[in-house]
Amino acid sequence: MTESQDRPAVTEWAYRLEELDREIARMALLCRVRILDPNVLERVLRNDRSVCETQNPIAFAKLHGLLMVHLALWKQSTDALGEAQKAQIEAHIIGRLRKVFPTIADE
């Protein structure tokens, strides 16, 4: 497959993950979880609510669930696209989230 033939697949995966990550960022803001800080993501995946600066059980449950979906989609994207394309998508999404939601992680 050529790069131009891969572009629609990359665009579709990037869109899916970006939409999901935007909702993850919203839930992180509601819970006041600094999701991009070291080890915080893993703690949320383990249902460790102590990472929250405010108590919002509904938002935290949704955040946890969205992260589980994100992991499943990320695995599918790796299988479909490959590591290099996945890394590019990840860098784009993280950069965008840091601009749109600057309070979710320290720079």
mmCIF file of C-alpha atoms in Angstrom:
data_model
loop_
_atom_site.group_PDB
_atom_site.id
_atom_site.type_symbol
_atom_site.label_atom_id
_atom_site.label_comp_id
_atom_site.label_asym_id
_atom_site.label_seq_id
_atom_site.Cartn_x
_atom_site.Cartn_y
_atom_site.Cartn_z
ATOM 1 C CA MET A 1 0.000 0.000 0.000
ATOM 2 C CA THR A 2 1.307 3.464 -0.828
ATOM 3 C CA GLU A 3 1.326 6.389 1.572
ATOM 4 C CA SER A 4 -1.616 8.023 -0.232
ATOM 5 C CA GLN A 5 -3.607 4.782 0.020
ATOM 6 C CA ASP A 6 -2.828 4.613 3.765
ATOM 7 C CA ARG A 7 -3.924 8.221 4.371
ATOM 8 C CA PRO A 8 -7.709 7.511 4.671
ATOM 9 C CA ALA A 9 -7.068 4.780 7.244
ATOM 10 C CA VAL A 10 -4.698 7.000 9.221
ATOM 11 C CA THR A 11 -7.193 9.873 9.089
ATOM 12 C CA GLU A 12 -10.039 7.630 10.301
ATOM 13 C CA TRP A 13 -8.003 6.262 13.226
ATOM 14 C CA ALA A 14 -6.762 9.743 14.125
ATOM 15 C CA TYR A 15 -10.330 11.069 14.125
ATOM 16 C CA ARG A 16 -11.640 8.223 16.290
ATOM 17 C CA LEU A 17 -8.849 8.571 18.814
ATOM 18 C CA GLU A 18 -8.969 12.363 18.843
ATOM 19 C CA GLU A 19 -12.710 12.406 19.572
ATOM 20 C CA LEU A 20 -12.249 9.854 22.333
ATOM 21 C CA ASP A 21 -9.288 11.716 23.793
ATOM 22 C CA ARG A 22 -11.241 14.978 23.806
ATOM 23 C CA GLU A 23 -13.922 13.324 25.928
ATOM 24 C CA ILE A 24 -11.260 11.809 28.191
ATOM 25 C CA ALA A 25 -9.824 15.305 28.657
ATOM 26 C CA ARG A 26 -13.273 16.668 29.557
ATOM 27 C CA MET A 27 -13.780 13.976 32.192
ATOM 28 C CA ALA A 28 -10.257 14.569 33.520
ATOM 29 C CA LEU A 29 -11.085 18.260 33.871
ATOM 30 C CA LEU A 30 -14.325 17.488 35.713
ATOM 31 C CA CYS A 31 -12.433 15.227 38.123
ATOM 32 C CA ARG A 32 -9.424 17.548 38.182
ATOM 33 C CA VAL A 33 -7.135 14.684 37.216
ATOM 34 C CA ARG A 34 -3.810 15.604 35.612
ATOM 35 C CA ILE A 35 -4.123 12.707 33.181
ATOM 36 C CA LEU A 36 -0.885 13.351 31.262
ATOM 37 C CA ASP A 37 1.295 13.509 34.370
ATOM 38 C CA PRO A 38 3.543 10.483 34.998
ATOM 39 C CA ASN A 39 1.755 7.391 36.383
ATOM 40 C CA VAL A 40 -1.642 9.108 36.600
ATOM 41 C CA LEU A 41 -3.095 7.297 33.599
ATOM 42 C CA GLU A 42 -2.144 3.918 35.056
ATOM 43 C CA ARG A 43 -3.673 4.870 38.387
ATOM 44 C CA VAL A 44 -6.965 5.846 36.734
ATOM 45 C CA LEU A 45 -6.964 2.523 34.862
ATOM 46 C CA ARG A 46 -6.591 0.795 38.255
ATOM 47 C CA ASN A 47 -9.639 2.780 39.510
ATOM 48 C CA ASP A 48 -7.502 4.778 41.950
ATOM 49 C CA ARG A 49 -9.749 7.742 42.729
ATOM 50 C CA SER A 50 -7.088 9.383 44.881
ATOM 51 C CA VAL A 51 -5.723 11.044 41.702
ATOM 52 C CA CYS A 52 -8.834 13.267 41.658
ATOM 53 C CA GLU A 53 -8.659 16.705 43.219
ATOM 54 C CA THR A 54 -12.457 16.781 43.404
ATOM 55 C CA GLN A 55 -14.982 14.023 43.945
ATOM 56 C CA ASN A 56 -17.155 13.271 40.937
ATOM 57 C CA PRO A 57 -17.850 9.514 40.925
ATOM 58 C CA ILE A 58 -19.913 9.605 37.717
ATOM 59 C CA ALA A 59 -17.250 11.504 35.764
ATOM 60 C CA PHE A 60 -14.494 9.270 37.163
ATOM 61 C CA ALA A 61 -16.376 6.111 36.155
ATOM 62 C CA LYS A 62 -16.826 7.537 32.670
ATOM 63 C CA LEU A 63 -13.149 8.533 32.548
ATOM 64 C CA HIS A 64 -12.117 4.999 33.500
ATOM 65 C CA GLY A 65 -14.441 3.481 30.906
ATOM 66 C CA LEU A 66 -13.253 5.830 28.171
ATOM 67 C CA LEU A 67 -9.644 4.935 28.929
ATOM 68 C CA MET A 68 -10.491 1.249 28.598
ATOM 69 C CA VAL A 69 -12.112 1.930 25.205
ATOM 70 C CA HIS A 70 -9.089 4.010 24.226
ATOM 71 C CA LEU A 71 -6.768 1.094 24.967
ATOM 72 C CA ALA A 72 -8.884 -1.247 22.845
ATOM 73 C CA LEU A 73 -8.945 1.213 19.925
ATOM 74 C CA TRP A 74 -5.230 1.849 20.287
ATOM 75 C CA LYS A 75 -4.558 -1.891 20.005
ATOM 76 C CA GLN A 76 -6.729 -2.058 16.879
ATOM 77 C CA SER A 77 -4.977 0.944 15.368
ATOM 78 C CA THR A 78 -1.575 -0.618 15.983
ATOM 79 C CA ASP A 79 -2.698 -3.754 14.203
ATOM 80 C CA ALA A 80 -4.159 -1.745 11.320
ATOM 81 C CA LEU A 81 -1.539 0.985 10.890
ATOM 82 C CA GLY A 82 1.796 0.089 12.396
ATOM 83 C CA GLU A 83 3.956 1.655 15.070
ATOM 84 C CA ALA A 84 5.290 4.651 13.102
ATOM 85 C CA GLN A 85 1.858 5.914 12.077
ATOM 86 C CA LYS A 86 0.496 5.258 15.555
ATOM 87 C CA ALA A 87 3.308 7.326 17.095
ATOM 88 C CA GLN A 88 2.525 10.223 14.751
ATOM 89 C CA ILE A 89 -1.155 10.112 15.677
ATOM 90 C CA GLU A 90 -0.305 9.967 19.390
ATOM 91 C CA ALA A 91 2.051 12.957 19.184
ATOM 92 C CA HIS A 92 -0.569 14.971 17.283
ATOM 93 C CA ILE A 93 -3.342 14.176 19.767
ATOM 94 C CA ILE A 94 -1.230 14.865 22.865
ATOM 95 C CA GLY A 95 -0.001 18.144 21.407
ATOM 96 C CA ARG A 96 -3.531 19.195 20.573
ATOM 97 C CA LEU A 97 -4.873 18.232 24.005
ATOM 98 C CA ARG A 98 -2.113 20.186 25.734
ATOM 99 C CA LYS A 99 -3.140 23.292 23.741
ATOM 100 C CA VAL A 100 -6.888 22.867 24.203
ATOM 101 C CA PHE A 101 -6.752 21.664 27.823
ATOM 102 C CA PRO A 102 -3.546 23.132 29.294
ATOM 103 C CA THR A 103 -4.547 22.300 32.868
ATOM 104 C CA ILE A 104 -4.582 18.520 32.383
ATOM 105 C CA ALA A 105 -0.794 18.249 32.630
ATOM 106 C CA ASP A 106 2.296 20.214 33.478
ATOM 107 C CA GLU A 107 4.325 21.413 30.524
#
